[in-house]
Short mmCIF file of C-alpha atoms (C1' of nucleotides) and ligand atoms in Angstrom, two decimals:
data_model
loop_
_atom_site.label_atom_id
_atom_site.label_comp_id
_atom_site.label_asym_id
_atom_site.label_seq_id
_atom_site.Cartn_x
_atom_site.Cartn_y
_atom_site.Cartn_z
CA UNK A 24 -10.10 -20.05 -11.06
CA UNK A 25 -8.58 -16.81 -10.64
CA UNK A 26 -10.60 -13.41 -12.06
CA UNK A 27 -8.45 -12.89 -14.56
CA UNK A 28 -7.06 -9.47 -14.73
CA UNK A 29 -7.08 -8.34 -17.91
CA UNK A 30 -3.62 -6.68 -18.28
CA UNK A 31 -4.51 -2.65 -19.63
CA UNK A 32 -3.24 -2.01 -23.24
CA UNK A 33 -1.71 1.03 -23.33
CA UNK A 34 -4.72 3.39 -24.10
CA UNK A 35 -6.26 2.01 -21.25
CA UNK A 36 -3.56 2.40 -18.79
CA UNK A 37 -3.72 6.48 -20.37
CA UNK A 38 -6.99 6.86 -19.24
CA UNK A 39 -6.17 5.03 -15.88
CA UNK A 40 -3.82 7.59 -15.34
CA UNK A 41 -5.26 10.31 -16.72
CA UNK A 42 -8.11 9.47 -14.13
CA UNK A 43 -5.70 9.54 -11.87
CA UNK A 44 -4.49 12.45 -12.22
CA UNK A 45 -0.95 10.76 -12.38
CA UNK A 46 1.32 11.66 -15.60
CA UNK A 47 2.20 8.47 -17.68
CA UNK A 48 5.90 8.05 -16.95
CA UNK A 49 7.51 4.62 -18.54
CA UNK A 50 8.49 3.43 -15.09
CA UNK A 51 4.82 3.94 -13.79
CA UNK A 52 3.55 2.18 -16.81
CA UNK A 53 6.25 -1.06 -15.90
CA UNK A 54 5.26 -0.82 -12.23
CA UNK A 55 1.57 -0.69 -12.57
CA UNK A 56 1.64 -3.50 -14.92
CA UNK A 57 4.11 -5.58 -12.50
CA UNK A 58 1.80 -4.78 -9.73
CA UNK A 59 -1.43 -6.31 -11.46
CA UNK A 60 0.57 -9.24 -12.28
CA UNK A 61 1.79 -10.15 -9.40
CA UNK A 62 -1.18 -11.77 -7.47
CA UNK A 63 1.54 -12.66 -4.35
CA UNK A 64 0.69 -9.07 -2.84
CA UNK A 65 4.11 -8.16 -3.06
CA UNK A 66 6.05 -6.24 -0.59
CA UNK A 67 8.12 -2.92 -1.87
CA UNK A 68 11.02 -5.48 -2.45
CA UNK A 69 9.35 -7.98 -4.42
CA UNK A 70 7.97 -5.51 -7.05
CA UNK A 71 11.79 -3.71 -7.00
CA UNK A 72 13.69 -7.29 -7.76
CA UNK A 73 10.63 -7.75 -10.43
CA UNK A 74 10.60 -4.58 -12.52
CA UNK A 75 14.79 -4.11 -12.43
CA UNK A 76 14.55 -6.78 -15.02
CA UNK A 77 13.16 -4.22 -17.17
CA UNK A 78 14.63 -0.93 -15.75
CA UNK A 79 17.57 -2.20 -14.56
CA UNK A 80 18.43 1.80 -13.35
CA UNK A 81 15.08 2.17 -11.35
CA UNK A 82 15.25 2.88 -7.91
CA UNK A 83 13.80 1.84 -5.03
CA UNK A 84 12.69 5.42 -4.07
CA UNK A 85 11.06 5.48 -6.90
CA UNK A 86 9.12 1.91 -6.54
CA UNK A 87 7.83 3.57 -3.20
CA UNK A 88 6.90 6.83 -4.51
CA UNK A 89 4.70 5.11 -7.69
CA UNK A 90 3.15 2.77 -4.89
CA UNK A 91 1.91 5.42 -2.54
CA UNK A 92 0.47 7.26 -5.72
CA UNK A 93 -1.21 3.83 -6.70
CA UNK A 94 -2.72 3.47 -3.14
CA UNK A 95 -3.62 6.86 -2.88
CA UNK A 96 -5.36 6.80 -6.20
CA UNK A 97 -7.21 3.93 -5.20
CA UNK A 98 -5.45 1.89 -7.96
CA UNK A 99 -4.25 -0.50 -5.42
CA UNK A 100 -4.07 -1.33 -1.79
CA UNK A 101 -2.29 -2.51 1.44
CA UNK A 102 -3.33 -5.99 2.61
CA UNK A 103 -3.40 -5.10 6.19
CA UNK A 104 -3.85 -1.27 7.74
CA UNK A 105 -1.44 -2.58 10.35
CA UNK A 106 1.77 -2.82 8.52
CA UNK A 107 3.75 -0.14 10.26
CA UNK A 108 3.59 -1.16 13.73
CA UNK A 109 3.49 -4.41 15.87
CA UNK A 110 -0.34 -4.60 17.67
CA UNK A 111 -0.42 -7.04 20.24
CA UNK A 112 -3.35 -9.37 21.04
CA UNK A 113 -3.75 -10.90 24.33
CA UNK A 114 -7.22 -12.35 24.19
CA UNK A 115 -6.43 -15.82 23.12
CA UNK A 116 -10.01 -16.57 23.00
CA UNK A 117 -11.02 -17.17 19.10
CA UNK A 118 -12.70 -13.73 18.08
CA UNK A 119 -12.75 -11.07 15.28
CA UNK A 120 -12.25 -7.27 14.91
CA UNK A 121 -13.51 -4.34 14.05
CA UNK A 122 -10.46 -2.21 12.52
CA UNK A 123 -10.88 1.38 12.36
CA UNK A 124 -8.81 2.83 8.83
CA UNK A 125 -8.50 6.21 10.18
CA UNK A 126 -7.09 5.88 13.58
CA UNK A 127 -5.83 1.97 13.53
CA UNK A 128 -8.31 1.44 16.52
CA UNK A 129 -8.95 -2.42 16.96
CA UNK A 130 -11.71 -3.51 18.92
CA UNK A 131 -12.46 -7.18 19.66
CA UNK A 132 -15.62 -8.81 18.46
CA UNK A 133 -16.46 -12.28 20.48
CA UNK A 134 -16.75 -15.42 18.45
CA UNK A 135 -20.43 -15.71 19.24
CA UNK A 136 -21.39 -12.39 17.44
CA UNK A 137 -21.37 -13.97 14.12
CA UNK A 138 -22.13 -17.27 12.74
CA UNK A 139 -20.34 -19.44 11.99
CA UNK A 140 -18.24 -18.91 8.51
CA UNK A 141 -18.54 -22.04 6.43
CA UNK A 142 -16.63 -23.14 2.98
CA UNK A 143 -18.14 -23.76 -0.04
CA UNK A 144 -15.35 -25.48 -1.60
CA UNK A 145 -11.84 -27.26 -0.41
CA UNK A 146 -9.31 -24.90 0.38
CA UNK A 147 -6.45 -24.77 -2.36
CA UNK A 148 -3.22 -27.74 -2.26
CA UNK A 149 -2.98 -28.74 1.57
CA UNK A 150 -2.90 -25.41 3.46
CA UNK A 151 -3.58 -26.43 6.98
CA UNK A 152 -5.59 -23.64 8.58
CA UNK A 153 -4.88 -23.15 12.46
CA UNK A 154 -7.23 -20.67 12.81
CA UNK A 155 -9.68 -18.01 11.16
CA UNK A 156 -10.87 -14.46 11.71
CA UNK A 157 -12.94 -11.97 9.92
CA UNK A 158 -11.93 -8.51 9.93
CA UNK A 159 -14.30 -5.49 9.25
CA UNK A 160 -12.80 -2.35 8.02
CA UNK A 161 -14.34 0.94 8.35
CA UNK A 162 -14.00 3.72 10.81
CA UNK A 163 -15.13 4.41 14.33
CA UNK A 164 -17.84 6.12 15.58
CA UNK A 165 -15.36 9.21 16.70
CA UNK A 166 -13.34 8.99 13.00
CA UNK A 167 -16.73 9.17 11.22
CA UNK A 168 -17.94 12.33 12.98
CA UNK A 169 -14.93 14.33 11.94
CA UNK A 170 -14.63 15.66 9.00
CA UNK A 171 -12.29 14.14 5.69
CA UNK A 172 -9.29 16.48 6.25
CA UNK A 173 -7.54 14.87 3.49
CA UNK B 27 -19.29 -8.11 27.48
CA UNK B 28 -15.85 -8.76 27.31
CA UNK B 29 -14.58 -12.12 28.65
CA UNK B 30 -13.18 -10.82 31.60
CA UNK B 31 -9.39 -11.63 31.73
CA UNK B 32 -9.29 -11.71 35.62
CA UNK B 33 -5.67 -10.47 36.33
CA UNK B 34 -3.62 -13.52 38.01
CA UNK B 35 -2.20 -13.18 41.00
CA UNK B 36 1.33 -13.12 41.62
CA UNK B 37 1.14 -16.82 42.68
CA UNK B 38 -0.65 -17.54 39.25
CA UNK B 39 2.07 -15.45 37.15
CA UNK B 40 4.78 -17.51 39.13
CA UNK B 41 3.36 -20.29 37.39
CA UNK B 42 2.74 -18.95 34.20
CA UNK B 43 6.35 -18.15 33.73
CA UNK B 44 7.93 -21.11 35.24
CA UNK B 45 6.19 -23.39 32.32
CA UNK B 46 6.98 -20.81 29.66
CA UNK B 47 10.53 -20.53 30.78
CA UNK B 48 10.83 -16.99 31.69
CA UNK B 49 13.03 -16.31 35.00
CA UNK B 50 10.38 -14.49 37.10
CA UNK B 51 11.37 -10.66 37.14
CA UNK B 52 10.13 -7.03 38.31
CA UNK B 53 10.20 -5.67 34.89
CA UNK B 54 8.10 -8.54 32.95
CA UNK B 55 5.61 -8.84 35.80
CA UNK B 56 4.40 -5.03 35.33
CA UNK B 57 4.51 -5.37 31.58
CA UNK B 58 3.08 -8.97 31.39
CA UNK B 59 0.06 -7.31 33.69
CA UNK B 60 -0.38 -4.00 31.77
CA UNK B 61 -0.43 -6.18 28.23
CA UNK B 62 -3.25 -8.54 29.80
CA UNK B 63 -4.92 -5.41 30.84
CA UNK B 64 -4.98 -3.24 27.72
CA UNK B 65 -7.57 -4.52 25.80
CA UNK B 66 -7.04 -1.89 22.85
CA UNK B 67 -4.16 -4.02 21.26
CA UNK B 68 -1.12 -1.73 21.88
CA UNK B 69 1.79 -1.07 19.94
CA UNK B 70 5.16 -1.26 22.32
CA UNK B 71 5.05 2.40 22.38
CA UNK B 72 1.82 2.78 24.09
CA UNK B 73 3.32 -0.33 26.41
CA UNK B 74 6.05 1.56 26.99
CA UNK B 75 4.15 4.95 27.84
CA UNK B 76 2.11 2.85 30.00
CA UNK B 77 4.65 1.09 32.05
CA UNK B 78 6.64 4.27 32.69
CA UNK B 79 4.39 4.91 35.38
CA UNK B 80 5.18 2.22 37.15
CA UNK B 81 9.07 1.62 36.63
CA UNK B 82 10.00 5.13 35.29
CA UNK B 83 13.63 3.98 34.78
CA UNK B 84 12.16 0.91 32.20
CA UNK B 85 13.96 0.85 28.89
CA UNK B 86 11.84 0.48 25.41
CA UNK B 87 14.66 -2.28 24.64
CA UNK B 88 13.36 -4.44 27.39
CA UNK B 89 9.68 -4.10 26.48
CA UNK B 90 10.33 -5.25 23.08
CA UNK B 91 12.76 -8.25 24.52
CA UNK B 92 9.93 -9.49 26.60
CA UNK B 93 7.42 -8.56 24.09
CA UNK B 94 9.54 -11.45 21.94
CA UNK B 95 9.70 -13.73 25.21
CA UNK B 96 5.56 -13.58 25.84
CA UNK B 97 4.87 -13.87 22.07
CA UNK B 98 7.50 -16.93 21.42
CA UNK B 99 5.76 -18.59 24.91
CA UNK B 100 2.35 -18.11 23.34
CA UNK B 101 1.02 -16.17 26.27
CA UNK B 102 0.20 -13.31 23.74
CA UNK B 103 0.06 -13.04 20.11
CA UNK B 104 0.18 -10.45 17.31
CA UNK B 105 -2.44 -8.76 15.75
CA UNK B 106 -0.99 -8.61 11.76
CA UNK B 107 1.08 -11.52 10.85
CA UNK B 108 2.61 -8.83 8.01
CA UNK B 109 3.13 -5.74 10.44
CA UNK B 110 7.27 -6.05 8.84
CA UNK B 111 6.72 -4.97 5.92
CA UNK B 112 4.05 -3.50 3.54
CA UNK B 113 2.23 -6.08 1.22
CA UNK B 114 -0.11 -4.79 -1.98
CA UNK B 115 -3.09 -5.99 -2.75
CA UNK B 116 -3.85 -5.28 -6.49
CA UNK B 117 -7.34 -7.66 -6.48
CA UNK B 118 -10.05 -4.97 -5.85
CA UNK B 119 -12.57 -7.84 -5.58
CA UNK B 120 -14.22 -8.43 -2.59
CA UNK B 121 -12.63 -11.41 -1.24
CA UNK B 122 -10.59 -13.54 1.32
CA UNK B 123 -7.02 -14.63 2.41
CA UNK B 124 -4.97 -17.59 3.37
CA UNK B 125 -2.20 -16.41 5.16
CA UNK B 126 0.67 -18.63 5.85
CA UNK B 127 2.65 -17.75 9.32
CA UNK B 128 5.67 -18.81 8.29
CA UNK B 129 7.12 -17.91 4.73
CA UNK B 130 4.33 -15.09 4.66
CA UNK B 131 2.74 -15.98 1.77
CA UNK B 132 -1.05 -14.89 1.64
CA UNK B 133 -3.45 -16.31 -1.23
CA UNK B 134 -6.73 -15.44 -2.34
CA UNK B 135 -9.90 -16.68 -1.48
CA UNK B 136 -12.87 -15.18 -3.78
CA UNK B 137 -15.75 -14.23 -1.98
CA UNK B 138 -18.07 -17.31 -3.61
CA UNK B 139 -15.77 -19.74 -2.07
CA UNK B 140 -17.35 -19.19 1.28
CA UNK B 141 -21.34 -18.54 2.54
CA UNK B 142 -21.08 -15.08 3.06
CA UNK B 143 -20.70 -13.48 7.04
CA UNK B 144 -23.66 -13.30 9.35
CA UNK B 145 -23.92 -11.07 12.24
CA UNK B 146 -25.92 -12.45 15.49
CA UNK B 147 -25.84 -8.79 17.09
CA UNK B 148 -25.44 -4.98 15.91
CA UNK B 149 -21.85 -4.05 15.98
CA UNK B 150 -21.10 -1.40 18.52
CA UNK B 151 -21.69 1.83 18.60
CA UNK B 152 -21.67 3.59 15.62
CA UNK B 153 -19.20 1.82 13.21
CA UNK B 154 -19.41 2.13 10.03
CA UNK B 155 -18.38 -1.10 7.89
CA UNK B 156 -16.80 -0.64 4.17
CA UNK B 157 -15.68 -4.17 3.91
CA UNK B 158 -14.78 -7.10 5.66
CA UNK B 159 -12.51 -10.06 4.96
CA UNK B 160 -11.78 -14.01 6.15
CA UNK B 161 -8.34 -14.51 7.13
CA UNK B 162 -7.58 -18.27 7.30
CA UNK B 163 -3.70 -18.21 9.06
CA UNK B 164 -1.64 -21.59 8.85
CA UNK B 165 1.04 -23.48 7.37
CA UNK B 166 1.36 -23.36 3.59
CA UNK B 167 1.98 -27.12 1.73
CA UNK B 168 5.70 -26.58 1.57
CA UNK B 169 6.06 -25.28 5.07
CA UNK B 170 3.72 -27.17 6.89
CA UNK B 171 6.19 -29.88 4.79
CA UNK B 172 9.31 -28.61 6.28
CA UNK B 173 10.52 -29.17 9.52
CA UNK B 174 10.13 -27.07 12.62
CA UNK B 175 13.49 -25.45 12.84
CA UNK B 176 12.93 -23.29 15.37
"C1'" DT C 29 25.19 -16.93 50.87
"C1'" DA C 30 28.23 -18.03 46.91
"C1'" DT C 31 27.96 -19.29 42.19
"C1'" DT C 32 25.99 -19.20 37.77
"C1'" DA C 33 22.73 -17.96 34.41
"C1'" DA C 34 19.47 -14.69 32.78
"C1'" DA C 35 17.72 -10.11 32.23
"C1'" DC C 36 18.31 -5.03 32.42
"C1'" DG C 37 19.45 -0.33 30.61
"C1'" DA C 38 22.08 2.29 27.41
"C1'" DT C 39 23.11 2.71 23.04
"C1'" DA C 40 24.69 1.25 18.38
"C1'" DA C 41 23.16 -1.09 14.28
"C1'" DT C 42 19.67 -2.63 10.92
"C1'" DT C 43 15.68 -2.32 8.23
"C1'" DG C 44 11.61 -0.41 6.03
"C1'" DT C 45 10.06 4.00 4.52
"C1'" DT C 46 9.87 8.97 3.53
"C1'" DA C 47 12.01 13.54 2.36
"C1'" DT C 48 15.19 16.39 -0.33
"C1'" DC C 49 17.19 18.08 -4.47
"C1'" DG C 50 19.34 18.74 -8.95
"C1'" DA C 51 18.75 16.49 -13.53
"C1'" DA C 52 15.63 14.45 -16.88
"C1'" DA C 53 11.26 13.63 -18.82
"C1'" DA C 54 6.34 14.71 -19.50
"C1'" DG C 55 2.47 17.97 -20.09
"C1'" DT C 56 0.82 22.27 -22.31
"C1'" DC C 57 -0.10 25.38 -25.74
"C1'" DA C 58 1.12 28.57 -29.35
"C1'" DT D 22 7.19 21.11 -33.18
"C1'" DG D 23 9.46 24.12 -29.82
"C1'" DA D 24 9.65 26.96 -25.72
"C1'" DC D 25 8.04 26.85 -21.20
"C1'" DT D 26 6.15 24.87 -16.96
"C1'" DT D 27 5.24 21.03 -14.06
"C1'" DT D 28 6.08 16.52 -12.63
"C1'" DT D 29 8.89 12.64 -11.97
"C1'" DC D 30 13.34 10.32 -11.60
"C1'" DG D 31 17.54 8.67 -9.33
"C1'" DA D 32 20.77 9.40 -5.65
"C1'" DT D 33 21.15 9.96 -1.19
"C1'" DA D 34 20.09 11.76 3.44
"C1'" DA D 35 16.81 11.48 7.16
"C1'" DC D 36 13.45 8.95 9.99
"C1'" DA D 37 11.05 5.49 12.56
"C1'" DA D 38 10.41 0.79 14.20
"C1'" DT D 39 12.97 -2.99 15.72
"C1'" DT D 40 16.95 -5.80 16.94
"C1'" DA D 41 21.74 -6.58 18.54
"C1'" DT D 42 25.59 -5.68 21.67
"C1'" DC D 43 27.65 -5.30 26.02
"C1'" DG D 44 28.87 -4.18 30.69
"C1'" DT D 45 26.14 -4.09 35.00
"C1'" DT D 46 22.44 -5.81 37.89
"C1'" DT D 47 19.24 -9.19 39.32
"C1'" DA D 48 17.26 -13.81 39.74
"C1'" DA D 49 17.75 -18.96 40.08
"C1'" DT D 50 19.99 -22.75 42.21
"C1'" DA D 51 21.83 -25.35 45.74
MN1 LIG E 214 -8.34 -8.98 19.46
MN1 LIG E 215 -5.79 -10.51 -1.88
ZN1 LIG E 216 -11.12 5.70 14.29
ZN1 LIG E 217 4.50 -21.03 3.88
#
DNA sequence: TATTAAACGATAATTGTTATCGAAAAGTCA
DNA sequence: TGACTTTTCGATAACAATTATCGTTTAATA
């Protein structure tokens, strides 16, 4: 069973936004609200075909611009910190990483650093799982000295 | 300490392309070597800066051709099976993914569906961790149902 | 070495994303 | 609420990463 994300009323969503520091706009409100849900983690796209049912004039600009203010208000995220560039990996070996947000460093971690990871439960309606890794996020020892010049 | 990927020699590489079917040339030699050599998982820029030494008169075309070619023979793989195209993640809950590799689709795994991550060692110098996530890549039901049409 | 198939380099085309700008809508405060 | 200021919107141009095209060069085969 899924947490079930309670979708905002509309006073709510104010204060989200007014948190924010993002002016309620009726396209934000219909994105925002596509966004949560959508549980798919939906590319740009997705959400644009989605929320044109509504606001059939929106544009795409727009879908990016209201994302980016999402993310950077911490509203919502990006499933990977890779998604602008292909990284290649040429240790076949299984292993994990250590991903660094700041400067998309990627540093292997060998299979025997961790333990094992073990279910608790069945995995969901016949996925067939070739492989597993666990990724930790974070930043570097030479991002975490500088300073936060955001 | 790495697993050290000893470089193969040329007799080695003969090999190695002969079963993957890659005609054996100048060009994918260097590039096949620098990959295997560069453990910082490089984007085809930095392969591209890289190999310029070498063959100055390379083109970034044919680094991303045999890019494909090594990646389609499974000599080397790619970091982010989503590096296309960004993918939101509006579950702020810690938890995990089921990725499938070929219609893209990733899933959620909450965090209570596995025993939670052990480290056996430190993790290198000086990173600092804000979160880390399972990644369990495969075949979905319906595509692990389809055929292979590759 | 001659023949054939595959790969190369240059460059055009595509795709995902960001920037620009005038018009429209939202925030502010009397 | 209305005048004024600030922000956002939609349209579209610009960019960046990647792929496709094509004539020339190089490798495989025998
Ligand atoms: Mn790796
Ligand atoms: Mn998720
Ligand atoms: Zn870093
Ligand atoms: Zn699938």
């Amino acid at each position: 069973m899924q947490p079930t994300t309670v979708m905002p009323p509309m006073d709510e969503l104010r204060k989200v936004f007014r948190e924010a520091g993002l002016s309620l706009t009726h396209q934000r409100v219909v994105l925002y609200r596509a966004v949560l849900e959508m549980r798919s983690h939906p590319s740009p796209e997705a959400i644009y075909e989605r929320v044109r049912d509504e606001i059939p004039s929106i544009s795409l600009g727009t879908v990016y611009k209201n994302i980016r203010a999402f993310m950077d208000a911490g509203l919502v995220r990006e499933v990977s910190p890779h998604h602008g560039t292909l990284r290649l990996e040429s240790n076949l070996e299984e292993h994990h990483h250590l991903v660094c947000t700041r400067c998309k460093a990627i540093v292997d971690l060998e299979e025997s650093d961790l333990e094992p990871v073990r279910l608790r439960r069945e995995l969901p309606g016949g996925f067939r799982v070739d492989r597993y890794s666990v990724e930790f996020r974070g930043l570097c020892a030479a991002c975490s000295a500088k300073p936060d010049l955001s």
